[in-house]
XYZ file of C-alpha atoms in Angstrom:
389
model
C 23.288 7.193 11.653
C 19.134 6.318 10.901
C 20.384 4.105 7.618
C 22.389 1.969 10.030
C 19.531 0.589 12.036
C 17.473 -1.991 11.387
C 13.768 -1.447 9.856
C 12.315 -2.448 13.271
C 14.559 0.196 15.039
C 13.791 2.717 12.666
C 10.135 2.242 13.020
C 10.794 2.880 16.801
C 12.640 5.779 16.965
C 13.006 7.393 13.011
C 12.400 10.820 12.914
C 12.002 11.453 16.336
C 11.112 15.555 17.205
C 11.277 16.255 20.523
C 9.766 19.917 22.030
C 11.255 22.094 24.897
C 9.987 19.495 27.077
C 11.624 16.647 25.821
C 8.425 14.163 25.312
C 8.978 10.235 25.491
C 5.929 10.001 23.299
C 6.032 11.882 19.944
C 4.220 15.215 20.515
C 0.780 15.289 18.427
C 0.406 18.708 17.160
C -2.792 19.649 16.698
C -2.781 22.649 14.660
C -3.992 24.666 11.932
C -1.367 27.006 11.374
C 1.644 28.239 13.141
C 2.360 31.730 14.471
C 5.544 34.193 13.189
C 7.586 36.396 15.435
C 7.493 39.226 12.814
C 6.291 39.742 9.768
C 9.811 39.311 8.115
C 9.603 35.712 9.128
C 6.355 34.979 7.729
C 7.612 36.440 4.143
C 10.834 34.822 4.587
C 9.408 31.466 5.614
C 6.780 31.578 2.437
C 9.603 32.043 0.472
C 11.831 29.202 1.607
C 10.829 27.526 4.913
C 13.674 25.571 7.057
C 13.449 21.971 7.612
C 11.868 22.369 10.820
C 9.561 25.441 9.550
C 6.234 25.459 9.024
C 3.827 27.157 7.791
C 0.308 25.796 7.267
C -0.613 22.067 8.335
C -1.694 21.384 4.406
C 1.565 22.012 3.892
C 3.553 20.574 6.719
C 3.487 19.766 10.187
C 5.858 18.825 13.117
C 4.135 15.286 13.859
C 3.539 14.900 10.185
C 7.136 15.502 9.157
C 7.517 12.874 12.130
C 5.586 10.012 10.290
C 6.894 10.893 6.720
C 10.880 10.613 8.118
C 10.090 7.579 9.818
C 8.702 5.590 7.329
C 10.610 6.672 4.381
C 13.419 5.081 7.228
C 11.879 2.257 7.227
C 11.576 2.039 3.335
C 15.138 3.531 2.844
C 13.785 6.259 0.285
C 15.185 10.004 0.694
C 12.121 11.730 1.516
C 7.922 10.491 1.949
C 4.295 12.655 2.152
C 1.761 11.478 4.064
C -1.752 11.691 2.272
C -5.228 11.011 3.458
C -5.594 8.186 2.097
C -3.693 5.204 -0.064
C -5.802 6.110 -2.917
C -4.603 9.726 -2.688
C -1.123 8.521 -2.722
C -2.050 6.684 -5.689
C -3.277 9.513 -7.309
C -0.572 12.077 -6.092
C 2.021 9.621 -7.830
C 0.539 9.807 -10.928
C -0.770 13.167 -10.930
C 2.224 14.741 -10.132
C 4.266 12.393 -12.667
C 1.891 12.819 -15.655
C 0.797 15.340 -18.003
C -1.266 15.632 -21.394
C 0.289 13.652 -24.208
C 1.699 11.015 -21.712
C 1.694 7.190 -21.881
C 1.423 5.223 -18.788
C 1.678 1.200 -18.815
C -0.052 -0.411 -15.972
C 0.002 -3.670 -14.791
C -4.478 -4.868 -15.218
C -4.528 -6.895 -11.472
C -5.070 -3.874 -9.518
C -7.559 -2.688 -7.177
C -10.933 -1.471 -8.415
C -9.877 2.345 -7.536
C -7.011 2.583 -8.957
C -8.648 1.179 -12.140
C -10.939 3.595 -12.040
C -8.440 6.173 -12.204
C -6.098 4.949 -14.635
C -9.512 4.202 -17.155
C -11.700 6.474 -16.498
C -9.676 10.003 -14.950
C -6.162 10.274 -16.493
C -7.682 9.601 -19.920
C -9.877 12.466 -19.396
C -6.785 14.897 -19.065
C -5.287 12.972 -22.177
C -2.527 10.309 -20.920
C -2.794 7.838 -22.393
C -3.312 4.244 -20.360
C -1.664 0.591 -21.685
C -2.374 -2.496 -19.634
C -0.444 -5.538 -19.823
C -0.351 -8.612 -18.007
C 2.167 -7.717 -14.787
C 3.646 -11.062 -14.941
C 5.106 -11.209 -18.449
C 7.995 -9.116 -19.490
C 7.515 -9.333 -22.703
C 4.552 -7.323 -22.549
C 5.907 -4.614 -20.508
C 8.634 -4.749 -23.451
C 6.399 -4.266 -26.115
C 3.943 -1.485 -24.288
C 7.126 0.616 -22.888
C 7.824 3.147 -25.688
C 10.083 6.142 -25.922
C 6.305 7.951 -25.003
C 6.469 6.305 -21.654
C 6.129 8.642 -19.135
C 5.723 6.028 -15.904
C 4.857 2.617 -15.391
C 2.795 1.611 -12.547
C 2.109 -1.698 -10.962
C 0.936 -3.554 -7.611
C 4.208 -5.471 -6.073
C 1.671 -8.423 -5.320
C -1.653 -8.063 -6.798
C -5.111 -7.253 -5.207
C -6.525 -10.178 -4.537
C -4.874 -12.596 -6.556
C -1.272 -12.277 -5.676
C 0.378 -12.251 -8.321
C 3.592 -11.086 -7.842
C 5.657 -8.833 -10.209
C 9.668 -8.844 -11.076
C 10.025 -5.004 -10.044
C 13.738 -5.062 -10.563
C 12.960 -6.336 -14.433
C 10.367 -3.747 -15.175
C 12.424 -1.541 -13.999
C 15.097 -2.078 -16.050
C 12.528 -1.995 -19.242
C 10.647 1.079 -17.765
C 14.340 3.118 -17.187
C 15.389 2.258 -20.218
C 12.540 4.084 -22.250
C 12.859 7.054 -19.393
C 9.571 6.119 -17.785
C 9.334 6.686 -13.518
C 7.843 3.554 -11.968
C 5.541 3.655 -9.565
C 4.673 0.752 -7.056
C 1.846 0.370 -5.121
C 3.181 -1.848 -2.311
C 0.831 -2.696 0.333
C 0.820 -5.956 0.231
C 4.067 -6.409 -0.154
C 3.997 -3.918 3.298
C 7.645 -1.912 4.466
C 8.717 -5.040 6.408
C 9.390 -7.164 3.631
C 9.707 -3.920 0.887
C 13.102 -3.859 -1.590
C 11.209 -2.167 -3.894
C 13.954 0.801 -3.659
C 16.418 -1.545 -3.977
C 14.940 -2.967 -7.089
C 14.526 -0.004 -8.846
C 11.523 1.679 -7.890
C 11.255 5.746 -8.409
C 8.098 6.122 -6.204
C 6.591 3.560 -3.868
C 3.264 3.776 -2.384
C 1.680 2.669 0.594
C -2.038 2.656 2.180
C -0.967 3.436 5.443
C -4.423 2.777 6.212
C -3.710 -1.366 6.103
C -0.077 -2.503 7.822
C 0.922 0.620 9.278
C -2.046 1.511 11.139
C -3.237 -2.199 11.504
C -5.777 -1.838 14.375
C -8.609 -0.204 11.758
C -8.338 3.189 13.230
C -7.602 5.454 10.704
C -6.842 6.380 7.095
C -3.951 7.498 5.963
C -1.490 7.069 2.594
C 2.374 7.788 1.533
C 4.521 8.393 -1.275
C 8.110 7.340 -0.655
C 10.959 8.596 -3.199
C 13.915 11.185 -4.226
C 13.915 14.419 -2.143
C 13.925 16.166 -5.240
C 10.807 14.417 -6.479
C 8.335 14.228 -3.361
C 9.533 17.831 -2.001
C 8.837 19.154 -5.894
C 6.349 17.760 -8.334
C 4.863 15.567 -5.632
C 4.541 17.951 -2.820
C 3.613 20.516 -5.145
C 0.252 18.778 -6.316
C -0.488 17.785 -3.139
C -0.956 20.956 -0.892
C -2.333 22.267 -3.562
C -5.036 19.878 -3.989
C -5.820 19.297 -1.005
C -4.413 15.900 0.216
C -2.393 16.209 2.802
C -3.106 13.726 6.129
C -4.223 15.386 9.699
C -1.916 15.824 12.500
C -4.551 13.259 14.611
C -4.220 10.102 11.813
C -0.322 11.032 11.016
C 0.304 10.405 15.668
C -1.785 7.052 15.282
C -0.046 6.392 12.090
C 3.351 7.217 13.525
C 2.835 4.705 16.950
C 1.517 2.162 14.606
C 4.799 1.570 13.084
C 6.504 0.842 16.262
C 4.977 -2.625 16.187
C 5.004 -2.311 12.531
C 7.777 -5.193 12.241
C 6.015 -7.204 14.788
C 2.622 -7.337 13.927
C 3.261 -7.844 10.372
C 5.912 -11.050 10.908
C 3.147 -12.291 13.164
C 0.821 -12.185 10.577
C 2.869 -13.599 7.985
C 3.611 -16.617 10.099
C 0.088 -17.217 10.232
C -0.637 -16.663 6.739
C 1.750 -19.352 5.907
C 0.520 -21.777 8.767
C -2.918 -21.274 7.418
C -2.094 -21.982 3.239
C -0.018 -24.925 4.648
C -3.149 -26.372 5.973
C -5.698 -25.425 3.474
C -3.160 -26.235 0.166
C -4.373 -29.748 -0.911
C -7.979 -29.276 0.737
C -10.200 -31.665 -1.618
C -13.168 -28.455 -1.223
C -11.239 -25.758 -2.666
C -10.083 -25.110 -6.134
C -6.781 -23.523 -5.136
C -5.327 -21.892 -2.497
C -2.771 -18.388 -3.838
C -0.188 -17.654 -1.318
C 3.547 -15.949 -2.553
C 4.974 -18.356 0.068
C 3.857 -21.363 -1.249
C 6.588 -23.419 -3.138
C 3.475 -24.179 -5.647
C 3.287 -19.892 -6.227
C 4.600 -19.274 -9.592
C 6.335 -16.635 -8.812
C 7.193 -17.834 -5.260
C 11.055 -16.847 -6.227
C 10.173 -13.242 -5.985
C 8.492 -12.739 -2.907
C 9.158 -15.681 -0.552
C 8.222 -14.592 2.283
C 4.466 -14.213 1.321
C 3.011 -11.864 3.018
C -0.332 -11.449 5.281
C -2.753 -11.800 2.811
C -4.042 -15.437 1.230
C -6.750 -16.300 -1.648
C -8.325 -19.053 -1.556
C -11.373 -20.169 -4.379
C -14.177 -22.813 -3.562
C -14.890 -25.030 -7.178
C -18.965 -24.277 -5.693
C -18.792 -20.941 -6.803
C -20.337 -17.805 -5.226
C -22.855 -20.191 -3.394
C -20.401 -21.647 -1.236
C -18.411 -19.076 -0.912
C -21.080 -16.651 0.576
C -22.149 -19.624 2.383
C -18.255 -19.937 4.215
C -17.997 -16.509 4.987
C -21.461 -16.114 6.655
C -20.481 -19.440 9.182
C -17.257 -17.907 10.261
C -17.245 -16.952 13.696
C -13.552 -15.033 14.234
C -13.242 -14.069 10.817
C -14.927 -10.675 10.024
C -16.071 -9.537 6.683
C -15.237 -6.540 5.245
C -12.990 -4.708 2.873
C -10.024 -4.109 4.944
C -6.694 -5.990 4.684
C -3.570 -5.647 6.878
C -5.377 -5.242 10.281
C -5.011 -6.908 13.695
C -8.239 -8.642 13.371
C -8.624 -11.545 10.272
C -11.101 -10.611 7.550
C -12.439 -12.589 5.085
C -13.490 -10.231 1.645
C -15.050 -11.335 -1.699
C -13.778 -9.769 -4.394
C -16.005 -10.163 -6.798
C -18.714 -8.405 -5.485
C -16.830 -6.196 -3.111
C -13.478 -5.012 -4.361
C -13.729 -5.806 -7.584
C -17.305 -5.383 -8.569
C -17.855 -2.560 -11.217
C -15.712 -4.608 -12.993
C -17.575 -7.034 -16.100
C -17.291 -10.385 -15.739
C -14.782 -11.052 -18.569
C -12.497 -8.731 -16.890
C -12.893 -10.723 -13.351
C -12.342 -14.306 -15.086
C -9.542 -12.895 -16.596
C -7.930 -11.643 -14.050
C -8.689 -14.755 -11.713
C -11.352 -13.270 -10.014
C -13.945 -15.929 -9.478
C -17.248 -16.378 -8.377
C -15.744 -18.807 -5.353
C -12.357 -16.412 -4.360
C -12.017 -15.594 -1.128
C -9.481 -12.896 0.269
C -8.098 -13.355 3.608
C -6.269 -11.121 5.617
C -4.776 -13.064 8.051
C -4.940 -11.089 11.570
C -3.036 -10.977 14.883
C -5.154 -13.761 16.586
C -4.120 -17.837 17.372
C -3.731 -19.366 13.996
C -4.808 -22.447 15.101
C -7.768 -20.947 15.499
C -8.491 -19.747 12.307
C -7.314 -22.228 11.111
C -9.920 -24.500 13.052
C -12.830 -22.115 11.862
C -12.173 -21.660 8.570
C -12.137 -25.589 8.121
C -15.364 -25.300 10.524
C -16.972 -23.331 7.961
C -15.994 -25.553 4.861
C -17.354 -28.439 6.737
C -20.542 -26.821 7.106
C -20.810 -25.803 3.472
C-alpha cells in the first residue's frame, strides 16, 4: 500500500506503529532497553529479533523504526538506518562498504567534514582515495577501475551547487562492480531521484530539511535491505552512531510537513535567484533552477539553496553579511529561517587557498539557504545590504 502513496502522503502516514492505546500522534519510546517475558525470550531475540522486537535502543527502537521506515518510503528505498548526525551517516556508509586495499573514487567538491573522512581517515586504514571533477564523466571513467569498491559524491555540491549526473556515474561505477553512495542533502528527499538513477546507498543529514527547524541532529543511510540491515546496521550499532529516540521523534514529526516546506523554500530560492541574476554588483549567481546553470537540465527544481559572489571579495561579503536584518549568519542550511554563510571562512576554511580557488569557493562567495519567510522580504533585505556595501 505504501508504495502507492505520493511522497507527501508518505511523509504524514508512512511507517506508523501504534500501541494498544491507539495514539494518533506517533509515540515517543524514550527507553534504553526492553523487558523480556522470560529468559528464553531474551535468548531467542538475541539470536534473531523479529520485525517488531527490540533489544537495545542503540540497535533499534520503535520510534526510530517509524522514522526509518517513513523516510525510506519517501525515498523509495527498501530500508533505512537512522544515525546520530549526517556525518555519522556519511562515515557509516563508507566504512561499511570499504576495507583495506579498496579504492574509492569521490567528487572533489564536497563538504569539509566529508573531505576530512576521505583525505585523513580512510587512508589510515589502507583505503586508496582518488578525487575527480564530479561533472566530468571522462574523469570518472578514467578513475573507476576494477579495484574500485565505491564512488561517493554529493548530488548537488556544497557550496557551489555543481549537479552531478547520478545516472551516468552509476552506470560507470556499476560496470566496474563499485557501489554508488550519494550524499543527497541539497537535492532533499522531496526532489530526490537518486534510487531510481542508480544510487545504492543514499545518505542524508536529517538535521537539515527533515527537521528543518534548527532543533536536533540526525542522519539516515538508505538503500537495499540486505545492505542496510547487514553491513551498515552491524557497523553502526557496534560503533554507537545510532540516533536517540527523542531526536528520531522530532525528525518523524518534521517529515509530516517536509514536502510543503521544501517546495515553499525552493520557490523562494528561485524567486531570489531570478531577482539577483544579472545584478552588476555580483560576479555570479549560482542556482540550478536558472536556465544559465550549466547542469540545469539535471536538477531543474533548483532546491532551496543558492550562492552569490560579490566582486569586492571577503571585505564586501562580510560587509553585506553584517548589514542583513532577516537573514541569520550561521553554517546550517535547510532551516525555516533563512541563513547566509561565508564558506571560505567557515564550512570550508580548512582547505588550502588553491583548493578553494579550484572549487570556486572565492573570498566573495556567500551561500544562501532560503527559509520560509516571505520571498519579497528576503529579496528586499539582500538588495538593501547590497546597496549599502
